[in-house]
């Protein structure tokens, strides 16, 4: 079967893609920017890629005519606190137009559970998209899920941050709202199970795990699985805005996503039926089991995708190519180079930079900079990195965004997403003479930008000097 996978570089899309390939399907990945498709070379050879922005005016013949089915996995909740609902509606309308003249038979849409009479803006938007897709010239299958629990999912990472960092919590009253979480592997099983299954055509199904829990109970059960106790008190005085700031400062989520999540957390998200479980003969995992499975993936460095790699988690909201040309004029620069004895080992150390590995020198200073960035409304260091030693263009890397990661040319280029009075790049490159070049480039914005740069020059001397020495000489970071 030839399948169109929209949102292929998203959290769900990256999990679904290998499953579809293993099932023998031909997959066409639809992405806004091909450079952002974070797959290895072997996977890249097995798929087709088309660049489409479903927010733009539909172009004729954008989608192959011979597709049999499609997955609609496009969501915009993280990108805006105001108009994400109109953006999501527009993408659905444009999608219908683009596939109208193809031979498509089925579209599978992953939505949210919308059983409450008083829906949040987020859930109402999901329901509106369903209605728009039902107008298309195809058979629609809608899967309505609640909180998805899996390594790298936004919900799991927020729960993880809260529990691991705050054993004692004073929480808003929305932690008493009931929800029905589902393991990511069950979501993938349902998504693949309905493909071509005519009994699921033109129908909407709730999918959920077996446990109906309050958010407070989810936090307690997480602590139980991890082997510690946590203490939670609820207060009625936290407004949605205060709650959003609370999530933003304690967890790795962005403020926009936190605000939209808080708006949804006041609504009960509980499944009403188990029809699809019976049709597909799927028994979902318990919440505790889902947490345990997530940590097994983390401990084995097998996390396939993370919400943190989404472009909306940081500062760049357009194509990477607009930033990939490092400016040469009107800039300030810190350049260092050193001869290396074993370029392959050095390259591997470069490819492991950030996250748990750290920055090879003055990690405590990097942490302070991340904390100050978080206080000023930036992303901070909490995003870490998805893979321990693999990097793809577009990945988040602490408070940097990967612009280029090319092992053949031995070059890694990062763009700063922390709050700055200007723009900053950090580049590592090993040339044909086995010389490691490390270049920090800053394009200041006015006088304030220049004052900022010169105020931290002394720190640069030690941090960047120590970093290149430790990377080249394979010493431990300080």
Coordinates of C-alpha atoms in Angstrom, one line a residue:
X1 CA 0.0 0.0 0.0
X2 CA 1.3 3.5 -0.8
X3 CA 0.8 5.8 2.2
X4 CA 1.1 9.5 2.6
X5 CA 2.5 10.4 6.1
X6 CA 1.9 14.0 7.0
X7 CA 3.6 15.4 10.1
X8 CA 6.3 12.8 9.3
X9 CA 8.9 14.6 11.4
X10 CA 6.6 15.0 14.4
X11 CA 6.6 12.9 17.6
X12 CA 3.9 10.5 16.4
X13 CA 5.1 10.5 12.7
X14 CA 8.6 9.4 13.7
X15 CA 7.3 6.5 15.7
X16 CA 4.8 5.5 13.0
X17 CA 7.2 5.6 10.1
X18 CA 9.4 2.6 10.9
X19 CA 6.3 0.5 11.7
X20 CA 4.8 1.2 8.3
X21 CA 8.0 0.3 6.6
X22 CA 8.3 -2.9 8.5
X23 CA 4.8 -3.8 7.4
X24 CA 6.0 -3.5 3.8
X25 CA 4.2 -0.3 2.9
X26 CA 5.6 2.3 0.5
X27 CA 5.7 5.6 2.4
X28 CA 5.7 9.2 1.1
X29 CA 6.7 11.6 3.9
X30 CA 5.2 15.1 3.6
X31 CA 7.3 17.7 5.5
X32 CA 7.6 21.5 5.3
X33 CA 11.4 21.2 5.1
X34 CA 13.2 18.0 3.8
X35 CA 16.3 19.0 5.8
X36 CA 14.3 18.5 8.9
X37 CA 13.4 14.9 8.4
X38 CA 15.5 13.3 11.1
X39 CA 16.1 9.8 9.7
X40 CA 19.2 7.7 9.1
X41 CA 20.5 7.0 5.6
X42 CA 19.0 3.5 5.4
X43 CA 15.5 4.8 6.2
X44 CA 16.0 7.7 3.8
X45 CA 16.6 5.3 0.9
X46 CA 13.4 3.4 1.7
X47 CA 11.0 6.4 1.6
X48 CA 9.9 9.3 -0.7
X49 CA 9.9 12.8 0.6
X50 CA 7.8 15.8 -0.6
X51 CA 7.9 19.3 0.8
X52 CA 4.4 20.7 1.5
X53 CA 3.3 23.5 3.8
X54 CA -0.4 22.8 4.3
X55 CA -1.0 26.3 5.5
X56 CA -0.1 27.7 2.1
X57 CA -2.3 27.9 -1.0
X58 CA -2.7 24.3 -2.4
X59 CA -0.6 23.6 -5.5
X60 CA -1.8 21.2 -8.2
X61 CA -0.1 17.7 -8.2
X62 CA 1.6 18.3 -4.9
X63 CA 0.7 14.8 -3.8
X64 CA 1.3 11.7 -5.8
X65 CA -1.9 10.5 -7.5
X66 CA -1.5 6.9 -6.7
X67 CA -1.6 7.1 -2.9
X68 CA -3.9 4.6 -1.2
X69 CA -4.1 6.0 2.3
X70 CA -2.9 8.9 4.4
X71 CA -2.2 9.8 8.0
X72 CA -3.2 13.3 9.0
X73 CA -0.9 14.1 12.0
X74 CA -0.7 17.9 11.7
X75 CA -1.2 19.9 14.8
X76 CA -0.4 23.5 15.7
X77 CA -1.1 23.8 19.4
X78 CA 2.5 24.5 20.4
X79 CA 3.0 27.3 17.8
X80 CA 0.5 29.8 19.1
X81 CA -1.7 30.7 22.0
X82 CA -4.2 32.7 19.9
X83 CA -4.9 31.4 16.4
X84 CA -3.7 27.8 16.4
X85 CA -7.3 26.7 15.9
X86 CA -7.7 28.6 12.6
X87 CA -4.3 27.3 11.5
X88 CA -5.4 23.7 12.1
X89 CA -8.7 24.3 10.3
X90 CA -6.8 25.7 7.3
X91 CA -4.4 22.8 7.1
X92 CA -7.4 20.4 7.0
X93 CA -9.1 22.3 4.3
X94 CA -6.0 22.5 2.2
X95 CA -5.3 18.8 2.7
X96 CA -8.8 17.9 1.4
X97 CA -8.2 20.0 -1.7
X98 CA -4.7 18.5 -2.3
X99 CA -5.9 14.9 -2.2
X100 CA -9.2 15.5 -4.0
X101 CA -7.9 14.2 -7.4
X102 CA -5.9 11.3 -6.1
X103 CA -7.1 7.7 -5.7
X104 CA -6.9 7.9 -1.9
X105 CA -9.3 5.5 -0.1
X106 CA -8.7 6.2 3.6
X107 CA -7.4 9.0 5.9
X108 CA -6.5 8.3 9.5
X109 CA -6.6 11.3 11.8
X110 CA -5.2 11.3 15.4
X111 CA -7.5 13.6 17.4
X112 CA -8.2 14.1 21.1
X113 CA -11.0 12.7 23.3
X114 CA -13.8 15.2 23.0
X115 CA -16.6 13.8 25.2
X116 CA -16.9 16.7 27.6
X117 CA -19.7 19.2 26.9
X118 CA -17.3 22.1 27.8
X119 CA -14.3 21.6 25.5
X120 CA -11.0 23.6 25.7
X121 CA -9.9 25.6 22.7
X122 CA -7.4 22.8 21.9
X123 CA -10.0 20.0 22.0
X124 CA -12.6 22.1 20.2
X125 CA -10.0 22.6 17.4
X126 CA -9.4 18.9 17.2
X127 CA -13.2 18.3 16.8
X128 CA -13.5 21.0 14.1
X129 CA -10.7 19.4 12.1
X130 CA -12.6 16.1 12.3
X131 CA -15.6 17.7 10.8
X132 CA -13.6 19.3 8.0
X133 CA -11.9 16.0 7.2
X134 CA -15.2 14.2 7.1
X135 CA -16.1 16.5 4.1
X136 CA -13.2 15.0 2.1
X137 CA -13.6 12.5 -0.8
X138 CA -12.2 9.6 1.2
X139 CA -13.1 7.3 4.1
X140 CA -12.1 8.9 7.3
X141 CA -11.0 7.0 10.5
X142 CA -10.6 9.2 13.6
X143 CA -8.7 8.0 16.6
X144 CA -9.4 10.1 19.7
X145 CA -6.6 9.8 22.3
X146 CA -6.0 11.4 25.7
X147 CA -2.6 11.9 27.3
X148 CA 0.0 9.9 25.4
X149 CA 2.7 8.4 27.6
X150 CA 6.1 7.5 26.0
X151 CA 9.7 8.4 26.0
X152 CA 9.9 11.9 24.5
X153 CA 6.2 12.7 24.6
X154 CA 5.4 16.2 25.9
X155 CA 3.1 14.8 28.6
X156 CA 5.6 12.2 29.8
X157 CA 8.5 14.8 29.9
X158 CA 6.3 17.2 31.9
X159 CA 5.4 14.6 34.4
X160 CA 9.0 13.4 34.6
X161 CA 10.3 17.0 35.2
X162 CA 7.7 17.7 37.9
X163 CA 8.2 14.5 39.9
X164 CA 12.0 14.3 39.6
X165 CA 12.6 17.9 40.5
X166 CA 9.8 18.6 43.0
X167 CA 9.2 15.8 45.5
X168 CA 7.0 18.3 47.4
X169 CA 4.5 20.2 45.2
X170 CA 1.8 22.8 45.7
X171 CA -0.3 22.4 42.7
X172 CA -3.3 24.1 41.0
X173 CA -6.7 22.4 41.4
X174 CA -6.6 21.1 37.8
X175 CA -4.5 18.2 39.1
X176 CA -7.8 16.7 40.4
X177 CA -9.2 16.5 36.8
X178 CA -9.7 12.9 35.6
X179 CA -7.9 11.7 32.5
X180 CA -7.2 8.3 30.8
X181 CA -3.6 8.0 29.6
X182 CA -2.5 5.7 26.8
X183 CA 1.0 4.3 26.0
X184 CA 2.6 5.4 22.8
X185 CA 3.1 1.9 21.6
X186 CA -0.7 1.3 21.9
X187 CA -1.4 4.5 19.9
X188 CA 0.9 3.1 17.2
X189 CA -0.8 -0.2 17.3
X190 CA -4.2 1.4 16.8
X191 CA -2.9 3.7 14.0
X192 CA -1.5 0.7 12.1
X193 CA -4.4 -1.6 12.9
X194 CA -7.1 0.6 11.3
X195 CA -5.2 1.0 8.1
X196 CA -7.3 -0.6 5.3
X197 CA -9.7 -2.0 7.9
X198 CA -13.1 -1.2 6.3
X199 CA -15.0 -1.7 9.6
X200 CA -13.3 1.4 10.8
X201 CA -14.2 3.6 7.8
X202 CA -16.1 6.8 8.4
X203 CA -16.2 6.5 12.2
X204 CA -14.6 8.0 15.2
X205 CA -13.2 5.9 18.1
X206 CA -11.9 6.7 21.6
X207 CA -8.5 5.0 22.4
X208 CA -7.2 4.9 25.9
X209 CA -5.4 2.8 28.5
X210 CA -7.3 0.9 31.2
X211 CA -6.7 3.4 34.0
X212 CA -8.8 6.5 34.7
X213 CA -6.7 8.7 36.9
X214 CA -6.5 12.3 38.1
X215 CA -3.3 14.1 37.2
X216 CA -2.4 14.0 40.9
X217 CA -2.7 10.2 40.9
X218 CA -0.6 10.1 37.7
X219 CA 2.2 12.0 39.5
X220 CA 2.0 9.7 42.5
X221 CA 2.1 6.5 40.4
X222 CA 5.1 7.9 38.4
X223 CA 6.9 8.3 41.8
X224 CA 6.0 4.7 42.7
X225 CA 7.4 3.3 39.5
X226 CA 10.6 5.3 40.0
X227 CA 10.9 4.1 43.6
X228 CA 10.3 7.3 45.6
X229 CA 7.5 9.2 47.3
X230 CA 6.2 12.6 46.5
X231 CA 3.8 14.9 48.4
X232 CA 1.2 17.0 46.6
X233 CA -1.1 19.7 48.0
X234 CA -3.6 21.5 45.8
X235 CA -4.6 25.2 46.1
X236 CA -7.6 26.9 44.4
X237 CA -5.8 30.2 43.8
X238 CA -3.6 29.5 40.8
X239 CA -5.0 31.2 37.7
X240 CA -4.4 29.5 34.3
X241 CA -1.7 32.1 33.6
X242 CA 0.1 31.4 36.9
X243 CA -0.3 27.6 36.3
X244 CA 1.3 28.1 32.8
X245 CA 4.2 30.0 34.3
X246 CA 4.6 27.3 36.9
X247 CA 4.8 24.5 34.3
X248 CA 7.1 26.7 32.1
X249 CA 9.7 27.3 34.9
X250 CA 9.7 23.8 36.4
X251 CA 9.5 21.7 33.2
X252 CA 11.1 21.8 29.8
X253 CA 7.9 22.8 28.0
X254 CA 7.5 26.1 26.1
X255 CA 5.2 28.8 27.5
X256 CA 2.9 28.5 24.5
X257 CA 2.5 24.8 25.0
X258 CA 2.1 25.2 28.7
X259 CA -0.7 27.7 28.3
X260 CA -2.6 25.5 25.9
X261 CA -2.1 22.4 28.1
X262 CA -3.4 24.1 31.2
X263 CA -6.4 25.2 29.3
X264 CA -7.1 21.5 28.4
X265 CA -6.2 20.1 31.8
X266 CA -9.4 21.5 33.4
X267 CA -11.4 19.2 31.0
X268 CA -12.0 15.6 31.8
X269 CA -10.5 13.4 29.0
X270 CA -12.1 10.0 29.6
X271 CA -13.0 7.4 26.9
X272 CA -16.6 6.4 26.5
X273 CA -16.2 3.1 24.6
X274 CA -13.8 0.3 23.8
X275 CA -15.1 -0.6 20.4
X276 CA -11.8 -0.3 18.6
X277 CA -10.1 -2.5 21.2
X278 CA -12.5 -5.2 20.4
X279 CA -12.4 -4.8 16.6
X280 CA -8.6 -4.9 16.6
X281 CA -8.2 -7.2 19.6
X282 CA -5.7 -4.8 21.3
X283 CA -5.3 -4.8 25.1
X284 CA -3.7 -1.5 26.1
X285 CA -1.0 -1.2 28.7
X286 CA -1.5 0.2 32.1
X287 CA -0.2 3.7 33.0
X288 CA 2.5 2.2 35.3
X289 CA 3.6 -0.2 32.6
X290 CA 3.7 2.7 30.1
X291 CA 6.1 4.6 32.3
X292 CA 8.3 1.5 32.8
X293 CA 8.4 0.9 29.1
X294 CA 9.4 4.6 28.5
X295 CA 12.3 4.3 30.8
X296 CA 13.5 1.1 29.2
X297 CA 13.8 3.1 25.9
X298 CA 15.6 5.9 27.7
X299 CA 18.1 3.7 29.4
X300 CA 18.9 1.9 26.2
X301 CA 19.2 5.2 24.2
X302 CA 16.4 4.0 21.9
X303 CA 14.3 7.2 22.1
X304 CA 13.1 7.6 18.5
X305 CA 11.5 11.0 18.7
X306 CA 10.9 13.9 21.1
X307 CA 8.5 16.8 21.2
X308 CA 11.5 19.0 22.1
X309 CA 12.8 18.7 18.5
X310 CA 9.8 20.4 17.2
X311 CA 10.6 23.8 15.7
X312 CA 8.0 25.5 17.9
X313 CA 9.9 24.5 21.0
X314 CA 12.5 27.2 20.2
X315 CA 13.3 30.4 18.4
X316 CA 13.4 29.4 14.7
X317 CA 9.9 29.2 13.2
X318 CA 11.0 29.3 9.5
X319 CA 13.3 27.3 7.3
X320 CA 16.7 26.3 8.6
X321 CA 18.3 27.5 5.4
X322 CA 17.7 31.1 6.3
X323 CA 20.2 30.8 9.1
X324 CA 22.7 28.3 7.7
X325 CA 24.9 30.9 6.1
X326 CA 27.0 32.3 8.9
X327 CA 27.5 36.0 8.3
X328 CA 31.0 37.4 7.6
X329 CA 30.4 41.1 8.1
X330 CA 29.1 43.1 11.1
X331 CA 29.9 40.3 13.4
X332 CA 32.0 39.5 16.5
X333 CA 33.8 36.2 16.6
X334 CA 35.7 33.8 18.9
X335 CA 37.8 31.5 16.8
X336 CA 40.1 28.7 18.0
X337 CA 41.8 25.8 16.3
X338 CA 43.9 22.8 17.3
X339 CA 45.6 19.8 15.6
X340 CA 44.0 16.5 16.6
X341 CA 45.6 13.1 16.6
X342 CA 42.4 11.0 16.1
X343 CA 39.8 12.9 14.1
X344 CA 37.2 10.1 14.2
X345 CA 37.3 10.0 18.0
X346 CA 37.1 13.8 18.2
X347 CA 34.2 13.8 15.8
X348 CA 32.4 11.4 17.9
X349 CA 32.9 13.6 20.9
X350 CA 31.5 16.6 19.0
X351 CA 28.5 14.5 18.0
X352 CA 27.9 13.7 21.7
X353 CA 28.1 17.3 22.9
X354 CA 25.3 18.8 25.1
X355 CA 22.6 17.0 27.0
X356 CA 23.9 14.5 29.6
X357 CA 27.5 14.8 28.2
X358 CA 27.6 18.5 28.7
X359 CA 29.9 21.0 27.0
X360 CA 33.3 19.6 28.0
X361 CA 34.3 22.6 30.1
X362 CA 32.7 24.8 32.7
X363 CA 29.4 22.9 32.7
X364 CA 28.2 24.8 35.8
X365 CA 28.6 28.1 33.8
X366 CA 26.5 26.7 31.0
X367 CA 23.9 25.7 33.6
X368 CA 23.8 29.2 35.0
X369 CA 23.4 30.6 31.5
X370 CA 20.6 28.2 30.9
X371 CA 18.9 29.2 34.2
X372 CA 19.2 32.9 33.4
X373 CA 17.8 32.3 29.9
X374 CA 14.8 30.5 31.4
X375 CA 14.2 33.4 33.7
X376 CA 14.1 35.8 30.8
X377 CA 11.6 33.7 28.9
X378 CA 14.0 31.6 26.8
X379 CA 14.3 27.8 26.4
X380 CA 17.0 27.2 28.9
X381 CA 19.0 24.0 29.0
X382 CA 16.2 21.7 29.9
X383 CA 15.5 20.4 26.3
X384 CA 18.7 18.4 26.4
X385 CA 19.0 16.2 23.3
X386 CA 17.0 13.3 22.0
X387 CA 19.8 10.9 21.1
X388 CA 23.0 10.3 23.0
X389 CA 25.4 10.3 20.0
X390 CA 23.3 11.0 16.9
X391 CA 22.4 14.5 15.6
X392 CA 20.1 15.5 12.7
X393 CA 19.5 18.9 11.2
X394 CA 16.7 20.6 13.0
X395 CA 17.2 18.8 16.3
X396 CA 17.2 20.8 19.6
X397 CA 20.4 20.6 21.5
X398 CA 20.0 22.3 24.9
X399 CA 19.5 26.0 24.0
X400 CA 20.8 25.5 20.5
X401 CA 19.2 24.3 17.2
X402 CA 21.2 22.1 14.9
X403 CA 21.5 23.7 11.4
X404 CA 23.9 21.3 9.9
X405 CA 25.2 17.9 11.0
X406 CA 27.4 16.4 8.3
X407 CA 29.8 13.6 9.3
X408 CA 31.2 13.3 5.8
X409 CA 32.5 16.9 5.9
X410 CA 33.1 16.6 9.6
X411 CA 31.0 19.8 10.3
X412 CA 28.5 20.6 13.0
X413 CA 26.7 24.0 12.9
X414 CA 24.5 25.2 15.7
X415 CA 22.2 28.3 16.0
X416 CA 21.5 29.8 19.4
X417 CA 17.8 29.8 20.6
X418 CA 18.5 31.4 24.0
X419 CA 17.4 35.0 24.5
X420 CA 20.1 37.3 23.0
X421 CA 20.4 40.9 21.8
X422 CA 21.5 39.5 18.4
X423 CA 22.1 36.1 16.7
X424 CA 24.7 33.5 17.5
X425 CA 26.2 30.5 15.8
X426 CA 28.6 27.8 17.1
X427 CA 30.5 25.7 14.6
X428 CA 32.9 22.7 14.8
X429 CA 34.8 21.5 11.8
X430 CA 37.7 19.1 11.2
X431 CA 39.5 19.8 8.0
X432 CA 41.6 17.6 5.7
X433 CA 44.7 18.3 7.7
X434 CA 43.1 17.0 10.9
X435 CA 42.8 20.5 12.4
X436 CA 39.7 21.1 14.6
X437 CA 38.2 24.6 14.0
X438 CA 35.8 26.0 16.6
X439 CA 34.1 29.2 15.8
X440 CA 31.6 31.2 17.9
X441 CA 30.0 33.9 15.7
X442 CA 27.7 36.7 17.1
X443 CA 25.8 39.3 15.0
X444 CA 24.9 42.0 17.6
X445 CA 21.6 43.9 17.5
X446 CA 22.6 47.5 18.1
X447 CA 24.7 48.9 21.0
X448 CA 23.1 46.5 23.5
X449 CA 24.3 43.6 21.5
X450 CA 27.9 44.8 21.4
X451 CA 27.9 45.5 25.2
X452 CA 26.6 42.0 25.8
X453 CA 29.4 40.4 23.8
X454 CA 32.2 42.4 25.4
X455 CA 30.8 41.8 28.9
X456 CA 31.2 38.0 28.4
X457 CA 34.5 38.0 26.5
X458 CA 36.4 36.9 29.7
X459 CA 34.1 33.9 30.1
X460 CA 34.5 33.0 26.5
X461 CA 38.3 32.9 26.9
X462 CA 38.0 30.1 29.5
X463 CA 34.9 28.3 28.3
X464 CA 35.7 28.1 24.6
X465 CA 39.4 27.6 25.2
X466 CA 38.8 24.8 27.7
X467 CA 36.1 23.2 25.5
X468 CA 38.2 22.8 22.4
X469 CA 41.2 21.5 24.4
X470 CA 39.0 18.9 26.1
X471 CA 37.3 17.8 22.9
X472 CA 40.7 17.5 21.1
X473 CA 42.6 15.9 23.9
X474 CA 39.8 13.7 25.1
X475 CA 39.9 15.0 28.7
X476 CA 37.0 14.9 31.1
X477 CA 34.9 18.1 31.4
X478 CA 35.3 20.3 34.4

